[in-house]
Amino acid sequence: MDWEVRQDPERLYKAFRFPNFREALAFAQRVGELAERENHHPRLTVEWGRVTVEWWTHSQGGITERDREMARLTDLLL
């Protein structure tokens, strides 16, 4: 998995690049649908040509196996 581990809070982080805003927004929508289906929600930042996704479990104060699985599923959305 090529996700970074960032701190404060500990979380999985990855930036996805796209050729334009429309494709970035469509990817963010797919991540949102995954999050709703799994009832586990990331921090999403959508910019022109880029979506950053951050997974962590608030109640655990960091990364859990569920977050790792959500990151894996996010990669499959490309």
Tab-separated table of N, CA and C in Angstrom:
chain	number	residue	atom	x	y	z
A	1	MET	N	0.856	-1.179	0.000
A	1	MET	CA	0.000	0.000	0.000
A	1	MET	C	0.902	1.241	0.000
A	2	ASP	N	0.630	2.160	-0.872
A	2	ASP	CA	1.461	3.354	-0.982
A	2	ASP	C	0.827	4.576	-0.314
A	3	TRP	N	0.092	4.344	0.738
A	3	TRP	CA	-0.492	5.422	1.523
A	3	TRP	C	0.533	5.884	2.547
A	4	GLU	N	0.570	7.190	2.791
A	4	GLU	CA	1.440	7.745	3.838
A	4	GLU	C	0.727	7.653	5.185
A	5	VAL	N	1.514	7.543	6.239
A	5	VAL	CA	0.970	7.673	7.590
A	5	VAL	C	1.339	9.069	8.070
A	6	ARG	N	0.321	9.837	8.384
A	6	ARG	CA	0.521	11.196	8.902
A	6	ARG	C	0.077	11.230	10.355
A	7	GLN	N	0.500	12.265	11.057
A	7	GLN	CA	0.231	12.368	12.497
A	7	GLN	C	-0.721	13.512	12.821
A	8	ASP	N	-1.222	13.479	14.054
A	8	ASP	CA	-2.070	14.526	14.650
A	8	ASP	C	-3.356	14.777	13.887
A	9	PRO	N	-4.244	13.861	13.807
A	9	PRO	CA	-4.207	12.512	14.353
A	9	PRO	C	-3.483	11.557	13.403
A	10	GLU	N	-3.097	10.403	13.909
A	10	GLU	CA	-2.502	9.385	13.049
A	10	GLU	C	-3.550	8.969	12.020
A	11	ARG	N	-3.173	9.013	10.742
A	11	ARG	CA	-4.133	8.723	9.682
A	11	ARG	C	-3.408	8.270	8.424
A	12	LEU	N	-4.135	7.571	7.567
A	12	LEU	CA	-3.641	7.202	6.250
A	12	LEU	C	-3.978	8.336	5.297
A	13	TYR	N	-3.022	8.715	4.459
A	13	TYR	CA	-3.169	9.875	3.570
A	13	TYR	C	-2.677	9.498	2.180
A	14	LYS	N	-3.437	9.922	1.174
A	14	LYS	CA	-2.993	9.735	-0.209
A	14	LYS	C	-3.602	10.817	-1.079
A	15	ALA	N	-2.803	11.334	-1.997
A	15	ALA	CA	-3.268	12.307	-2.985
A	15	ALA	C	-3.400	11.598	-4.327
A	16	PHE	N	-4.554	11.725	-4.939
A	16	PHE	CA	-4.833	11.146	-6.253
A	16	PHE	C	-4.865	12.280	-7.269
A	17	ARG	N	-4.188	12.107	-8.390
A	17	ARG	CA	-4.104	13.139	-9.428
A	17	ARG	C	-5.018	12.810	-10.608
A	18	PHE	N	-5.607	13.856	-11.174
A	18	PHE	CA	-6.517	13.722	-12.304
A	18	PHE	C	-6.239	14.846	-13.302
A	19	PRO	N	-6.629	14.669	-14.561
A	19	PRO	CA	-6.325	15.694	-15.568
A	19	PRO	C	-7.198	16.943	-15.488
A	20	ASN	N	-8.267	16.890	-14.684
A	20	ASN	CA	-9.155	18.051	-14.604
A	20	ASN	C	-10.032	17.959	-13.352
A	21	PHE	N	-10.806	18.983	-13.123
A	21	PHE	CA	-11.678	19.023	-11.942
A	21	PHE	C	-12.815	18.011	-12.037
A	22	ARG	N	-13.382	17.864	-13.222
A	22	ARG	CA	-14.518	16.963	-13.403
A	22	ARG	C	-14.177	15.533	-12.991
A	23	GLU	N	-13.008	15.041	-13.411
A	23	GLU	CA	-12.614	13.673	-13.057
A	23	GLU	C	-12.270	13.558	-11.569
A	24	ALA	N	-11.687	14.600	-11.016
A	24	ALA	CA	-11.401	14.607	-9.579
A	24	ALA	C	-12.704	14.543	-8.790
A	25	LEU	N	-13.670	15.333	-9.189
A	25	LEU	CA	-14.957	15.351	-8.504
A	25	LEU	C	-15.683	14.011	-8.638
A	26	ALA	N	-15.612	13.399	-9.796
A	26	ALA	CA	-16.250	12.091	-9.996
A	26	ALA	C	-15.611	11.038	-9.092
A	27	PHE	N	-14.290	11.075	-8.942
A	27	PHE	CA	-13.614	10.137	-8.053
A	27	PHE	C	-14.043	10.380	-6.607
A	28	ALA	N	-14.100	11.635	-6.199
A	28	ALA	CA	-14.526	11.960	-4.837
A	28	ALA	C	-15.944	11.444	-4.587
A	29	GLN	N	-16.796	11.527	-5.583
A	29	GLN	CA	-18.167	11.004	-5.451
A	29	GLN	C	-18.149	9.495	-5.230
A	30	ARG	N	-17.282	8.789	-5.965
A	30	ARG	CA	-17.184	7.332	-5.781
A	30	ARG	C	-16.681	6.985	-4.383
A	31	VAL	N	-15.711	7.758	-3.886
A	31	VAL	CA	-15.222	7.534	-2.526
A	31	VAL	C	-16.352	7.787	-1.522
A	32	GLY	N	-17.127	8.827	-1.749
A	32	GLY	CA	-18.255	9.124	-0.876
A	32	GLY	C	-19.291	8.016	-0.868
A	33	GLU	N	-19.561	7.432	-2.027
A	33	GLU	CA	-20.514	6.326	-2.098
A	33	GLU	C	-19.975	5.106	-1.350
A	34	LEU	N	-18.690	4.825	-1.483
A	34	LEU	CA	-18.053	3.749	-0.725
A	34	LEU	C	-18.193	4.010	0.773
A	35	ALA	N	-17.909	5.220	1.186
A	35	ALA	CA	-17.978	5.575	2.605
A	35	ALA	C	-19.390	5.385	3.150
A	36	GLU	N	-20.384	5.794	2.401
A	36	GLU	CA	-21.768	5.621	2.850
A	36	GLU	C	-22.135	4.148	2.944
A	37	ARG	N	-21.724	3.381	1.946
A	37	ARG	CA	-22.025	1.950	1.931
A	37	ARG	C	-21.400	1.233	3.130
A	38	GLU	N	-20.181	1.636	3.489
A	38	GLU	CA	-19.448	0.989	4.576
A	38	GLU	C	-19.649	1.679	5.927
A	39	ASN	N	-20.366	2.808	5.936
A	39	ASN	CA	-20.591	3.603	7.143
A	39	ASN	C	-19.275	3.938	7.855
A	40	HIS	N	-18.315	4.382	7.057
A	40	HIS	CA	-17.004	4.796	7.576
A	40	HIS	C	-16.531	5.905	6.647
A	41	HIS	N	-16.305	7.086	7.178
A	41	HIS	CA	-16.177	8.272	6.345
A	41	HIS	C	-14.797	8.917	6.456
A	42	PRO	N	-14.177	9.230	5.320
A	42	PRO	CA	-12.858	9.847	5.314
A	42	PRO	C	-12.948	11.367	5.295
A	43	ARG	N	-11.803	11.977	5.417
A	43	ARG	CA	-11.673	13.400	5.083
A	43	ARG	C	-11.320	13.439	3.602
A	44	LEU	N	-12.113	14.172	2.841
A	44	LEU	CA	-11.870	14.345	1.411
A	44	LEU	C	-11.600	15.810	1.119
A	45	THR	N	-10.583	16.061	0.327
A	45	THR	CA	-10.320	17.408	-0.159
A	45	THR	C	-10.273	17.335	-1.680
A	46	VAL	N	-11.141	18.107	-2.330
A	46	VAL	CA	-11.230	18.100	-3.783
A	46	VAL	C	-10.710	19.431	-4.301
A	47	GLU	N	-9.748	19.348	-5.211
A	47	GLU	CA	-9.171	20.532	-5.848
A	47	GLU	C	-9.108	20.263	-7.345
A	48	TRP	N	-8.724	21.267	-8.102
A	48	TRP	CA	-8.573	21.060	-9.530
A	48	TRP	C	-7.494	19.999	-9.742
A	49	GLY	N	-7.888	18.866	-10.337
A	49	GLY	CA	-6.942	17.818	-10.692
A	49	GLY	C	-6.397	16.992	-9.541
A	50	ARG	N	-6.998	17.100	-8.361
A	50	ARG	CA	-6.437	16.389	-7.212
A	50	ARG	C	-7.517	16.130	-6.165
A	51	VAL	N	-7.477	14.927	-5.604
A	51	VAL	CA	-8.327	14.574	-4.465
A	51	VAL	C	-7.413	13.971	-3.410
A	52	THR	N	-7.462	14.504	-2.206
A	52	THR	CA	-6.744	13.870	-1.104
A	52	THR	C	-7.766	13.150	-0.236
A	53	VAL	N	-7.368	11.950	0.187
A	53	VAL	CA	-8.227	11.100	1.002
A	53	VAL	C	-7.455	10.752	2.268
A	54	GLU	N	-8.114	10.886	3.406
A	54	GLU	CA	-7.502	10.556	4.694
A	54	GLU	C	-8.453	9.668	5.478
A	55	TRP	N	-7.938	8.502	5.874
A	55	TRP	CA	-8.725	7.544	6.652
A	55	TRP	C	-8.143	7.387	8.040
A	56	TRP	N	-8.977	7.458	9.056
A	56	TRP	CA	-8.628	7.102	10.425
A	56	TRP	C	-9.916	6.908	11.196
A	57	THR	N	-9.803	6.284	12.353
A	57	THR	CA	-10.982	6.021	13.180
A	57	THR	C	-10.947	6.963	14.371
A	58	HIS	N	-11.835	7.929	14.365
A	58	HIS	CA	-11.875	8.953	15.412
A	58	HIS	C	-11.961	8.336	16.804
A	59	SER	N	-12.836	7.362	16.960
A	59	SER	CA	-13.057	6.786	18.286
A	59	SER	C	-11.837	6.016	18.802
A	60	GLN	N	-10.966	5.602	17.910
A	60	GLN	CA	-9.750	4.884	18.303
A	60	GLN	C	-8.530	5.802	18.341
A	61	GLY	N	-8.701	7.023	17.846
A	61	GLY	CA	-7.604	7.988	17.857
A	61	GLY	C	-6.486	7.682	16.874
A	62	GLY	N	-6.797	6.926	15.841
A	62	GLY	CA	-5.763	6.606	14.862
A	62	GLY	C	-6.226	5.579	13.851
A	63	ILE	N	-5.258	4.874	13.296
A	63	ILE	CA	-5.493	3.941	12.204
A	63	ILE	C	-5.862	2.559	12.754
A	64	THR	N	-6.894	1.973	12.145
A	64	THR	CA	-7.298	0.612	12.484
A	64	THR	C	-7.260	-0.246	11.222
A	65	GLU	N	-7.494	-1.533	11.382
A	65	GLU	CA	-7.549	-2.429	10.218
A	65	GLU	C	-8.667	-2.005	9.267
A	66	ARG	N	-9.739	-1.500	9.812
A	66	ARG	CA	-10.835	-1.020	8.953
A	66	ARG	C	-10.366	0.118	8.055
A	67	ASP	N	-9.543	1.014	8.586
A	67	ASP	CA	-9.024	2.114	7.776
A	67	ASP	C	-8.128	1.589	6.658
A	68	ARG	N	-7.310	0.595	6.980
A	68	ARG	CA	-6.451	-0.009	5.954
A	68	ARG	C	-7.290	-0.649	4.848
A	69	GLU	N	-8.367	-1.306	5.244
A	69	GLU	CA	-9.259	-1.907	4.256
A	69	GLU	C	-9.948	-0.833	3.416
A	70	MET	N	-10.368	0.248	4.032
A	70	MET	CA	-11.002	1.337	3.275
A	70	MET	C	-10.011	1.966	2.295
A	71	ALA	N	-8.760	2.092	2.689
A	71	ALA	CA	-7.735	2.613	1.783
A	71	ALA	C	-7.563	1.669	0.596
A	72	ARG	N	-7.538	0.373	0.863
A	72	ARG	CA	-7.415	-0.612	-0.214
A	72	ARG	C	-8.599	-0.505	-1.170
A	73	LEU	N	-9.808	-0.393	-0.635
A	73	LEU	CA	-10.988	-0.258	-1.464
A	73	LEU	C	-10.994	1.049	-2.253
A	74	THR	N	-10.461	2.098	-1.650
A	74	THR	CA	-10.365	3.389	-2.349
A	74	THR	C	-9.477	3.255	-3.573
A	75	ASP	N	-8.343	2.569	-3.428
A	75	ASP	CA	-7.454	2.356	-4.578
A	75	ASP	C	-8.167	1.644	-5.718
A	76	LEU	N	-9.059	0.740	-5.382
A	76	LEU	CA	-9.780	-0.031	-6.420
A	76	LEU	C	-10.780	0.824	-7.196
A	77	LEU	N	-11.109	1.997	-6.692
A	77	LEU	CA	-12.078	2.887	-7.357
A	77	LEU	C	-11.506	3.583	-8.584
A	78	LEU	N	-10.201	3.571	-8.729
A	78	LEU	CA	-9.585	4.245	-9.888
A	78	LEU	C	-9.911	3.558	-11.188
